[in-house]
Amino acid sequence: MFKLPLQLVPRAEVSRWWTFASPLLALLFTIIIGIALFAALGKDPVQGLRVFLWEPVKSGYALGELMVKATPLLIIALGLALCFRSNVWNIGAEGQFIIGGVCAGGVALLADAGTGRWIVLAVVLAGALGGMLWAGLTALLRDKFNANEILVSLMLVYVADMVLSYLVYGPWKDPNGYNFPQSKTFEAVTRIPKLFASSRMHMGLLLGLLGVAALWVFLFRTRAGFAQLVGGQAPAAARYAGFSSRRALWTALLVSGGAAGLAGGLEVAGPIGQITPYIPAGYGFAAIIVAFVGRLHPVGIVFSAVLMSMFYIGGELAQSRMGLPKSITGVFQGLLLFSLLACDTLMAYRLVFKRKTALTHVDIAQAATKNIASLATKERV
Amino acid sequence: METYALLLAATLNAGTVLAIAALGLLINEKAGIVNLGAEGIMLCSAIAGFAAVVHSGNDWVGFAAGMGAGALLAAVFGVLVIWLNTNQYATGLALSLFGAGFSAFVGINYVQEKLPERPQFALPWLSDIPLLGSAFFKQHPMVYLVVAFAAVLVWWLYRTRSGLVLRSVGESPESAHALGYPVRRIRLAAVVAGGALCGLAGAYLAIIYTPLWVEGMVAGKGWIALALTTFATWRPARVLLGSYLFGGVTMLQFHLQGLGVDVPSQFLTMLPYVATIVVLALISRNPGWIRINMPGSLGKPFYPGA
């Protein structure tokens, strides 16, 4: 059979250099494929690049919009980073985001003109609690019934979507809304405070950055964070050390669910301002990519959240300016994660060119030594 | 009574979509590979199959296109997880996310398209039997083919040498490797075959079952098919039964809506998803039972000679 003259050789330890280089290489790959895609569709690749990479950062207003979309991605991805580091595969952040939005919206709808500003706090808390509850279901089923958290959390996305749909078509539909499936717009007091008058950027961004610091301290500077990682990644070692892997499971899901719910609450009471069927914008799924591209590291995630936000804005612009479907965002998101995973191979393996020509006597001698050594070990056992 | 016969017919039809995909995923998992990209594969092959029928007018060209698309995507996934040792869960997820975006992107021009007149299927004589005829014998050939395929799969997996080799690759790749079997190539073949079947399921969905193209139309069927392999404790016959069961749950919502049950439609639409969660929890409750039946190296990478 046909054989490539390339071989992967395991590295003695994970290459630190490639840990940083891999996401950049993956981005480069994605851009190259993107250029090819634009060319294949008969669109100007230069305009394509401008729309995705320059337009989202070219002005103060554009940067503000970039941050508006980066905020939920950042917050959700921080939670997911903790989750994935604990070896818990919560892929239902989208559902937790929806339920967070629904709960926050429910509280916001209770407010009337006379309600005080404190209600914002209640709105945001309701969002976080809603997300925790939804992720808690997954944790419960995994903990008590050993049910696979990937499938349960994903199925709950569809259920959450139906809950939202029921509410906006049913009890929460605005009676004066010309029968559109959406709630009435929230009272001004319930809205998340904006950072500047001229932009839609809101307090959520600061919460997200606070989250970055909090996660960093928790993961790398506390005993509880260490116990969390060991509990998730090496249950046997954790048991030996007296760390609970059940606790790690619950923490991972409650924190990531809470974060996703918080993001949902901030989104609904922030830029959206009412409950509509369009609350799920795929942030929960995109945040999975954000978490991986950001190396599951709080600081890395800041950069990858901004990058993913550029993809979103670029997609919208590609639709309005170049007549391409908005779903091109999803194509690039998927491509980025694919390329990243492929490039990550270089962290643990070296790529070695190898000619087919037979083994040299040195190789044979080495192999023999290795064999004898391993035989000797077996003998001892 | 006739309504129930039709309900049963619809159940078999819905179950067929799940069965094709789940049997494909079963082949993957017997070889030790979990492909979380099933949903993405099904979406891409649904649009591939649909577009092929729109342009060619022939359903079987559509099925072939769906299978081809599925096999191609699965091959990419396979090379990544088998040769580059990427994480199976993350890579499958990437495929699902990519598939959702890519199918929507490519499919935008086909949203309004209609397929040529759908032919009616009926087996001669048998379909004239009252009740039984409309329940069982007025189906697309694929409905019968999948049953035959499941039977062949049982025979192949448990009664032939090559089936044994496939299972051994999933149970203990080290042993299979030591015996001289090309573990990685066998795994890739299994992944490609599984992907082709997921592709066929997607194409059947868009060409026969629905039949139209809407963004995100697979609506979680790929994930349910993944869950089905666990429900069935990795046994082909049980996969088939489970698929019909879930096909029934899907149909139940339409039936209840038709009966005018006073429940908001959203709660009925939830049924298959909730049922998946409930059954998954019940089946998984006994970890020992799962562990005995699960392919021993499911989800674990294999690097020969390391």
XYZ file of C-alpha atoms in Angstrom:
687
model
C 0.000 0.000 0.000
C 0.946 3.605 -0.597
C 2.860 5.056 2.316
C 3.726 8.630 3.155
C 7.386 9.223 3.954
C 6.191 10.966 7.118
C 6.015 9.585 10.563
C 4.767 10.829 13.896
C 7.205 10.284 16.688
C 5.974 10.843 20.245
C 7.708 13.641 22.093
C 9.126 13.033 25.537
C 6.960 15.870 26.826
C 4.320 18.197 25.423
C 5.913 20.972 23.411
C 5.251 24.320 25.044
C 6.073 26.136 21.856
C 3.456 24.270 19.848
C 0.867 24.901 22.557
C 0.966 28.536 21.488
C 1.785 28.045 17.825
C -0.943 25.504 17.108
C -3.942 27.869 17.389
C -2.155 30.384 15.154
C -1.330 27.736 12.584
C -4.945 26.538 12.739
C -6.160 30.083 12.139
C -3.797 30.360 9.195
C -5.183 27.126 7.732
C -8.734 28.359 8.212
C -7.915 31.625 6.468
C -6.302 29.798 3.551
C -9.324 27.533 3.164
C -11.515 30.617 3.487
C -9.680 32.349 0.638
C -10.087 29.231 -1.489
C -13.793 29.097 -0.616
C -14.363 32.724 -1.572
C -12.496 32.196 -4.831
C -14.488 29.048 -5.579
C -17.739 30.945 -5.050
C -16.604 33.668 -7.423
C -16.299 36.267 -4.642
C -13.378 38.587 -4.134
C -11.144 36.954 -1.495
C -9.641 40.296 -0.531
C -13.077 41.643 0.284
C -13.774 38.430 2.178
C -10.687 38.908 4.324
C -11.554 42.558 4.915
C -15.059 41.687 6.029
C -13.871 39.083 8.529
C -10.593 40.512 9.770
C -10.638 44.293 9.296
C -14.230 45.560 9.406
C -14.927 44.209 12.923
C -12.010 46.214 14.380
C -11.859 49.299 12.195
C -13.721 51.793 14.404
C -14.724 52.429 17.977
C -18.296 51.442 17.254
C -17.244 48.268 15.457
C -15.016 47.322 18.376
C -17.970 47.823 20.709
C -20.096 45.439 18.655
C -17.190 43.010 18.645
C -17.201 43.075 22.443
C -20.985 42.664 22.618
C -20.675 39.313 20.875
C -17.424 38.354 22.583
C -18.976 38.786 26.030
C -21.302 35.751 26.065
C -18.665 33.655 24.272
C -16.062 34.587 26.891
C -18.320 33.875 29.858
C -19.585 30.529 28.548
C -16.119 29.398 27.436
C -14.615 30.137 30.863
C -17.105 27.757 32.426
C -16.514 25.153 29.741
C -12.743 25.412 30.228
C -13.168 24.352 33.847
C -15.528 21.622 32.714
C -13.266 20.191 30.004
C -10.219 20.416 32.265
C -12.173 18.301 34.746
C -12.813 15.807 31.947
C -16.553 16.483 32.031
C -18.021 16.832 28.531
C -20.765 19.380 28.888
C -21.721 20.172 25.309
C -25.156 21.502 26.191
C -24.108 25.032 27.117
C -26.533 26.260 24.474
C -29.421 24.801 26.475
C -28.118 26.262 29.725
C -27.788 29.615 27.948
C -31.424 29.423 26.806
C -32.786 28.490 30.223
C -30.645 31.212 31.817
C -32.163 33.684 29.395
C -35.665 32.396 30.086
C -35.259 32.637 33.876
C -33.691 36.090 33.694
C -36.436 37.165 31.328
C -39.092 35.787 33.649
C -37.794 37.951 36.478
C -37.469 40.955 34.174
C -41.108 40.584 33.122
C -42.186 40.857 36.769
C -40.858 44.413 36.977
C -43.064 47.434 36.412
C -42.393 51.145 36.117
C -42.038 51.540 39.903
C -39.453 48.784 40.441
C -36.050 49.822 41.794
C -32.701 49.332 40.060
C -31.943 46.347 42.333
C -33.975 44.218 39.962
C -30.999 43.993 37.590
C -29.183 41.963 40.215
C -32.163 39.625 40.528
C -32.348 39.265 36.745
C -28.694 38.319 36.448
C -28.858 35.928 39.403
C -31.949 34.255 37.982
C -30.041 33.690 34.742
C -27.112 32.057 36.508
C -29.393 29.919 38.683
C -31.407 28.817 35.668
C -28.272 27.668 33.888
C -27.066 25.861 37.014
C -30.391 24.091 37.335
C -30.281 22.928 33.727
C -26.697 21.694 34.004
C -27.576 20.241 37.417
C -29.980 17.866 35.661
C -27.077 16.517 33.645
C -24.934 16.235 36.773
C -27.686 14.398 38.624
C -28.256 11.893 35.838
C -24.541 11.302 35.467
C -23.956 11.027 39.206
C -26.954 8.884 40.178
C -27.616 7.000 36.945
C -24.214 7.003 35.268
C -25.842 8.480 32.156
C -23.422 9.817 29.561
C -23.210 13.589 30.075
C -22.486 14.294 26.404
C -25.802 12.891 25.225
C -27.854 14.146 28.175
C -26.578 17.720 28.010
C -27.042 17.782 24.234
C -30.598 16.397 24.394
C -31.421 19.050 26.980
C -30.578 21.721 24.384
C -33.553 20.590 22.303
C -35.749 20.454 25.392
C -34.668 23.973 26.416
C -35.424 25.221 22.932
C -38.949 23.813 23.194
C -39.446 25.391 26.639
C -38.496 28.758 25.157
C -40.749 28.190 22.175
C -43.678 27.239 24.441
C -43.260 30.417 26.493
C -43.003 32.861 23.593
C -45.864 31.273 21.669
C -47.898 30.759 24.845
C -48.072 32.404 28.252
C -45.389 35.058 27.723
C -46.517 36.282 24.333
C -47.040 40.027 24.296
C -50.830 40.569 24.025
C -50.163 43.829 22.187
C -47.504 42.342 19.955
C -49.554 41.782 16.785
C -49.358 38.049 17.483
C -45.583 37.948 17.007
C -44.032 35.168 19.114
C -42.182 37.422 21.551
C -42.635 38.855 25.022
C -43.208 42.525 25.710
C -40.014 44.555 25.908
C -38.510 44.675 29.366
C -38.782 47.734 31.602
C -35.749 50.020 31.374
C -34.808 49.335 35.030
C -34.235 45.652 34.302
C -31.733 46.250 31.524
C -28.048 45.556 32.061
C -26.221 48.891 32.464
C -24.228 49.904 29.406
C -20.575 50.839 29.697
C -20.716 53.786 27.281
C -23.632 55.738 25.897
C -22.442 55.342 22.315
C -22.040 51.550 22.262
C -24.064 48.471 23.144
C -21.197 47.179 25.307
C -22.512 46.347 28.774
C -21.397 45.410 32.278
C -21.298 41.784 31.229
C -17.898 42.388 29.678
C -16.495 43.439 33.053
C -18.097 40.382 34.660
C -16.409 38.256 32.024
C -12.997 39.774 32.697
C -13.583 39.286 36.419
C -14.347 35.683 35.573
C -11.010 35.385 33.779
C -9.176 36.429 36.931
C -11.352 34.247 39.156
C -10.832 31.137 37.038
C -7.093 31.741 36.834
C -6.795 32.018 40.609
C -9.045 29.008 41.180
C -7.271 26.755 38.705
C -3.674 27.658 39.393
C -3.550 29.083 42.898
C -5.997 27.171 45.085
C -6.052 23.697 46.558
C -9.696 23.308 45.563
C -8.767 23.987 41.946
C -6.055 21.371 42.066
C -8.443 18.874 43.644
C -10.909 19.664 40.872
C -8.429 18.869 38.094
C -7.178 15.688 39.737
C -10.735 14.595 40.585
C -11.718 14.918 36.951
C -8.642 13.645 35.184
C -7.411 10.922 37.469
C -10.244 9.585 39.616
C -8.054 6.839 41.042
C -5.325 9.262 42.080
C -7.994 11.582 43.437
C -9.469 8.845 45.614
C -6.009 8.088 46.946
C -5.477 11.756 47.774
C -8.922 12.055 49.317
C -10.294 14.316 46.553
C -13.805 13.559 45.450
C -14.426 12.980 41.745
C -18.176 13.345 42.332
C -17.519 16.765 43.739
C -15.426 17.556 40.671
C -18.308 16.485 38.425
C -20.874 18.618 40.224
C -18.574 21.631 40.445
C -17.719 21.419 36.752
C -21.329 21.220 35.630
C -22.729 23.763 38.079
C -20.009 26.306 37.304
C -20.230 25.880 33.537
C -24.028 25.817 33.627
C -24.088 28.883 35.847
C -21.720 30.699 33.514
C -23.790 29.807 30.445
C -26.987 30.816 32.251
C -25.396 34.083 33.315
C -24.415 34.762 29.733
C -27.982 34.014 28.656
C -29.378 36.376 31.280
C -26.977 39.134 30.297
C -27.853 38.693 26.635
C -31.612 38.730 27.179
C -31.618 41.679 29.579
C -28.801 43.390 27.667
C -28.700 43.688 23.878
C -31.972 41.825 23.220
C -34.305 43.325 25.826
C -37.184 40.875 25.406
C -37.734 37.155 25.056
C -37.804 36.014 21.455
C -37.377 32.653 19.713
C -34.036 33.965 18.446
C -32.276 33.925 21.817
C -30.278 30.811 20.909
C -27.626 32.164 18.548
C -25.273 29.217 18.761
C -23.036 30.888 21.362
C -23.187 27.782 23.519
C -21.728 25.657 20.727
C -19.285 28.287 19.485
C -17.994 28.624 23.051
C -16.817 25.004 22.904
C -14.513 26.031 20.063
C -13.534 29.190 21.948
C -12.538 27.104 24.956
C -10.362 24.743 22.908
C -8.759 27.435 20.757
C -8.022 29.368 23.969
C -6.189 26.288 25.243
C -8.687 25.963 28.128
C -6.691 28.786 29.709
C -8.568 31.824 31.041
C -6.260 34.313 29.312
C -6.178 32.401 26.039
C -9.961 32.328 26.015
C -10.107 36.131 25.982
C -8.307 36.137 22.646
C -10.255 33.266 21.155
C -13.582 34.793 22.239
C -12.693 37.980 20.366
C -11.627 35.928 17.347
C -14.891 33.965 17.337
C -16.827 37.197 17.688
C -15.042 38.410 14.539
C -16.299 35.293 12.786
C -19.866 36.156 13.825
C -19.652 39.772 12.708
C -17.801 38.811 9.543
C -20.595 36.352 8.736
C -23.240 39.034 9.125
C -21.279 41.426 6.944
C -20.616 38.725 4.359
C -24.387 38.308 4.148
C -25.194 41.990 3.727
C -22.230 43.025 1.555
C -21.276 39.937 -0.402
C -24.577 38.118 -0.652
C -23.266 35.031 1.118
C -25.363 33.068 3.609
C -24.704 33.985 7.252
C -24.081 30.326 7.968
C -20.590 30.813 6.540
C -19.727 31.632 10.167
C -20.532 28.075 11.147
C -18.377 26.726 8.310
C -15.366 28.714 9.493
C -15.999 27.829 13.142
C -16.014 24.142 12.324
C -12.939 24.456 10.104
C -11.056 26.287 12.851
C -11.723 23.545 15.393
C -10.810 20.842 12.874
C -7.528 22.522 12.011
C -6.775 23.167 15.648
C -7.221 19.525 16.573
C -5.015 18.473 13.683
C -2.322 21.019 14.565
C -2.475 20.001 18.228
C -1.001 16.680 17.190
C 2.284 18.553 16.867
C 2.208 19.289 20.597
C 2.609 15.660 21.496
C 4.309 14.300 18.364
C 7.137 15.299 16.089
C 6.713 15.031 12.359
C 9.662 13.109 10.965
C 10.505 12.560 7.328
C 11.539 9.000 6.818
C 12.841 7.381 3.686
C 11.598 3.909 2.933
C 15.114 2.505 2.471
C 15.797 -0.225 4.930
C 16.942 0.139 8.492
C 20.542 1.018 9.178
C 22.540 -1.218 11.450
C 22.288 1.481 14.130
C 18.486 1.227 14.056
C 18.655 -2.523 14.313
C 21.079 -2.367 17.190
C 18.866 0.122 19.004
C 15.760 -1.975 18.460
C 17.559 -5.031 19.731
C 18.748 -3.253 22.849
C 15.203 -2.068 23.478
C 13.845 -5.578 23.047
C 16.343 -7.069 25.393
C 15.658 -4.356 27.925
C 11.917 -4.956 27.798
C 12.412 -8.715 28.034
C 14.591 -8.189 31.062
C 11.881 -6.103 32.716
C 9.301 -8.785 32.050
C 11.616 -11.407 33.483
C 11.855 -9.484 36.714
C 8.084 -9.249 36.970
C -58.014 0.652 13.139
C -56.778 1.935 9.821
C -55.275 4.939 11.677
C -53.213 2.614 13.825
C -52.054 0.681 10.804
C -50.900 3.952 9.272
C -49.280 4.958 12.563
C -47.374 1.691 12.579
C -46.308 2.281 8.989
C -45.075 5.771 9.868
C -43.256 4.356 12.897
C -41.381 1.864 10.733
C -40.483 4.647 8.341
C -39.207 6.946 11.095
C -37.412 4.040 12.740
C -35.651 3.268 9.466
C -33.850 6.627 9.488
C -32.606 5.984 13.011
C -31.783 2.354 12.316
C -29.575 3.053 9.298
C -27.582 5.655 11.210
C -27.424 3.672 14.445
C -26.249 0.487 12.686
C -23.533 2.553 11.028
C -22.461 3.981 14.362
C -22.544 0.472 15.795
C -19.944 -0.624 13.231
C -17.785 2.345 14.276
C -18.122 1.550 17.931
C -17.473 -2.152 17.500
C -14.107 -1.044 16.092
C -13.551 1.182 19.118
C -14.364 4.576 17.608
C -17.072 6.939 18.853
C -18.159 9.367 16.152
C -19.929 12.320 17.726
C -20.032 13.827 14.248
C -23.068 11.732 13.242
C -25.390 14.724 13.357
C -23.087 16.763 11.123
C -22.618 13.886 8.693
C -26.366 13.377 8.449
C -26.961 17.065 7.776
C -24.336 17.262 5.034
C -25.500 14.073 3.373
C -29.127 15.161 3.644
C -28.380 18.206 1.533
C -26.037 16.240 -0.740
C -28.722 13.629 -1.358
C -31.487 16.179 -1.744
C -29.492 18.285 -4.206
C -28.540 15.184 -6.194
C -32.205 14.225 -6.580
C -33.161 17.773 -7.533
C -30.595 17.715 -10.334
C -30.811 14.091 -11.438
C -34.414 13.228 -10.669
C -33.348 9.809 -9.451
C -33.676 8.854 -5.787
C -30.953 6.243 -5.958
C -28.469 8.806 -7.251
C -29.445 10.809 -4.188
C -28.777 7.888 -1.855
C -25.406 7.341 -3.491
C -24.552 11.035 -3.130
C -25.530 10.937 0.543
C -23.406 7.866 1.162
C -20.483 9.418 -0.677
C -20.699 12.620 1.350
C -20.967 10.642 4.567
C -18.009 8.427 3.703
C -15.874 11.433 2.768
C -16.576 13.343 5.984
C -16.073 10.210 8.046
C -12.754 9.607 6.299
C -11.537 13.056 7.355
C -12.673 12.340 10.895
C -11.044 8.921 10.758
C -7.659 10.156 9.587
C -7.669 12.778 12.349
C -8.559 10.455 15.204
C -6.780 7.319 14.004
C -3.548 8.677 12.532
C -3.181 12.022 14.258
C -4.572 10.690 17.542
C -6.826 13.677 18.104
C -9.427 13.433 20.830
C -12.414 11.480 19.469
C -15.027 13.515 21.313
C -13.607 16.885 20.319
C -13.098 15.828 16.700
C -16.604 14.420 16.403
C -17.973 17.590 17.893
C -15.993 19.605 15.356
C -17.573 17.533 12.606
C -21.057 18.135 13.994
C -20.491 21.888 14.245
C -18.915 22.034 10.805
C -21.703 19.926 9.315
C -24.403 22.166 10.754
C -22.749 25.264 9.297
C -21.711 23.737 6.002
C -25.079 22.145 5.237
C -26.881 25.409 5.969
C -24.375 27.251 3.803
C -24.649 24.924 0.829
C -28.349 24.286 1.269
C -29.545 27.880 1.189
C -30.387 27.623 -2.517
C -32.380 24.443 -2.027
C -34.730 25.614 0.708
C -37.576 26.270 -1.709
C -36.826 23.368 -4.053
C -39.312 20.572 -4.465
C -38.547 17.025 -5.446
C -40.245 15.341 -8.399
C -43.493 13.541 -7.559
C -42.818 10.957 -4.843
C -43.770 7.494 -6.051
C -46.049 5.298 -3.968
C -44.627 1.963 -2.954
C -46.651 -1.184 -2.506
C -45.737 -4.840 -2.613
C -48.025 -6.727 -4.994
C -50.775 -8.790 -3.287
C -49.339 -8.358 0.210
C -50.297 -4.691 0.289
C -53.916 -5.615 -0.386
C -54.258 -7.437 2.918
C -56.493 -5.294 5.113
C -54.638 -3.450 7.933
C -51.438 -5.487 7.645
C -51.065 -4.252 4.091
C -51.052 -0.588 4.970
C -49.006 -1.205 8.104
C -46.179 -3.224 6.621
C -46.289 -3.533 2.862
C -46.619 -0.028 1.472
C -43.121 1.091 2.377
C -40.060 2.328 0.564
C -37.680 -0.557 -0.270
C -35.157 0.917 2.183
C -37.438 -0.032 5.072
C -37.033 -3.725 4.168
C -33.401 -3.354 3.172
C -32.418 -2.104 6.604
C -33.943 -5.174 8.247
C -32.032 -7.395 5.860
C -28.896 -5.381 6.510
C -29.251 -5.780 10.266
C -29.557 -9.541 9.798
C -26.449 -9.612 7.611
C -24.626 -7.489 10.154
C -25.456 -9.918 12.958
C -24.182 -12.805 10.862
C -21.064 -10.927 9.796
C -20.109 -9.624 13.245
C -20.652 -12.857 15.137
C -20.246 -15.637 12.569
C -17.367 -14.621 10.311
C -13.671 -14.267 10.778
C -13.565 -10.685 9.484
C -16.372 -9.727 11.862
C -14.357 -11.187 14.702
C -11.326 -9.185 13.602
C -13.395 -5.993 13.628
C -14.611 -6.699 17.140
C -11.136 -7.588 18.341
C -9.871 -4.241 17.065
C -12.466 -2.564 19.258
C -11.925 -4.803 22.265
C -8.156 -4.920 22.363
C -6.287 -3.151 19.580
C -2.975 -4.151 21.177
C -3.748 -7.850 20.804
C -5.041 -7.407 17.271
C -1.893 -5.488 16.412
C 0.292 -8.149 17.978
C -1.443 -10.756 15.803
C -0.477 -8.720 12.769
C -3.785 -7.101 11.886
C -3.535 -3.556 10.500
C -5.529 -2.024 13.367
C -5.568 1.515 12.077
C -6.645 0.588 8.563
C -9.411 -1.647 9.898
C -10.584 1.157 12.130
C -10.566 3.598 9.240
C -12.571 1.174 7.111
C -15.117 0.839 9.922
C -15.343 4.607 10.322
C -15.844 5.128 6.594
C -18.487 2.401 6.418
C -20.272 3.880 9.423
C -20.100 7.329 7.888
C -21.550 6.051 4.616
C -24.481 4.557 6.522
C -25.044 7.792 8.473
C -24.936 9.489 5.091
C -27.541 7.101 3.723
C -29.740 7.853 6.738
C -29.415 11.584 6.112
C -30.223 11.159 2.434
C -33.242 8.944 3.206
C -34.446 11.590 5.627
C -34.293 14.371 3.058
C -35.433 12.366 0.025
C -38.086 9.976 1.321
C -39.003 10.687 4.910
C -39.522 14.440 4.982
C -39.056 15.014 1.835
C -37.589 18.489 1.615
C -34.567 20.430 2.774
C -34.672 22.724 5.804
C -31.684 24.011 7.735
C -30.984 21.785 10.744
C -33.606 19.268 9.619
C -31.885 16.276 11.211
C -32.974 17.807 14.537
C -30.942 15.614 16.836
C -31.568 12.278 15.095
C -27.812 11.765 14.805
C -27.436 12.171 18.551
C -30.384 9.890 19.248
C -28.785 7.287 16.969
C -25.617 7.582 19.057
C -27.624 7.019 22.209
C -29.313 4.026 20.576
C -26.062 2.072 20.395
C -25.781 2.390 24.164
C -29.461 1.514 24.703
C -28.933 -1.588 22.634
C -25.794 -2.525 24.575
C -24.030 -2.719 21.203
C -26.204 -5.538 19.770
C -27.408 -5.046 16.177
C -30.831 -6.651 16.663
C -31.520 -4.496 19.689
C -30.359 -1.425 17.764
C -33.026 -2.193 15.196
C -35.732 -2.663 17.838
C -34.669 0.466 19.686
C -34.838 2.446 16.460
C -38.448 1.422 15.869
C -39.249 2.232 19.476
C -37.903 5.734 19.027
C -39.523 6.028 15.644
C -42.741 5.264 17.509
C -42.063 8.002 20.050
C -41.496 10.473 17.215
C -44.749 9.441 15.585
C -46.625 9.496 18.871
C -46.292 13.278 19.051
C -47.940 13.722 15.656
C -50.610 11.204 16.571
C -51.412 12.933 19.848
C -51.526 16.269 18.078
C -53.902 14.737 15.557
C -56.114 13.425 18.337
C -56.350 16.978 19.644
C -54.762 16.227 23.015
C -54.763 19.449 24.971
C -51.008 19.723 25.464
C -48.979 22.494 23.844
C -47.258 21.107 20.760
C -43.838 22.023 22.138
C -44.192 19.476 24.921
C -45.037 16.812 22.386
C -42.032 17.772 20.254
C -39.881 17.318 23.366
C -40.931 13.690 23.682
C -38.138 11.971 21.707
C -35.459 14.014 23.471
C -36.886 13.449 26.920
C -37.392 9.775 26.131
C -33.737 9.532 25.092
C -32.618 11.005 28.396
C -34.910 8.776 30.440
C -33.988 5.561 28.634
C -30.293 6.457 28.728
C -30.507 6.952 32.493
C -32.396 3.678 33.015
C -30.042 1.630 30.859
C -26.878 3.170 32.262
C -28.012 2.777 35.873
C -26.059 -0.430 36.182
C -22.465 0.485 35.286
C -21.332 -3.128 35.371
C -23.784 -4.177 32.714
C -22.656 -1.374 30.411
C -19.018 -2.196 31.022
C -19.493 -5.875 30.156
C -21.188 -5.102 26.859
C -19.214 -2.066 25.762
C -16.347 -2.619 23.319
C -13.310 -2.661 25.586
C -11.353 0.128 23.920
C -14.263 2.353 22.973
C -13.058 5.932 22.605
C -9.445 5.105 23.414
C -6.742 6.009 20.906
C -4.334 3.360 19.702
C -0.778 4.163 18.722
C 1.044 1.121 17.388
C 4.617 0.542 18.354
C 4.774 3.237 20.996
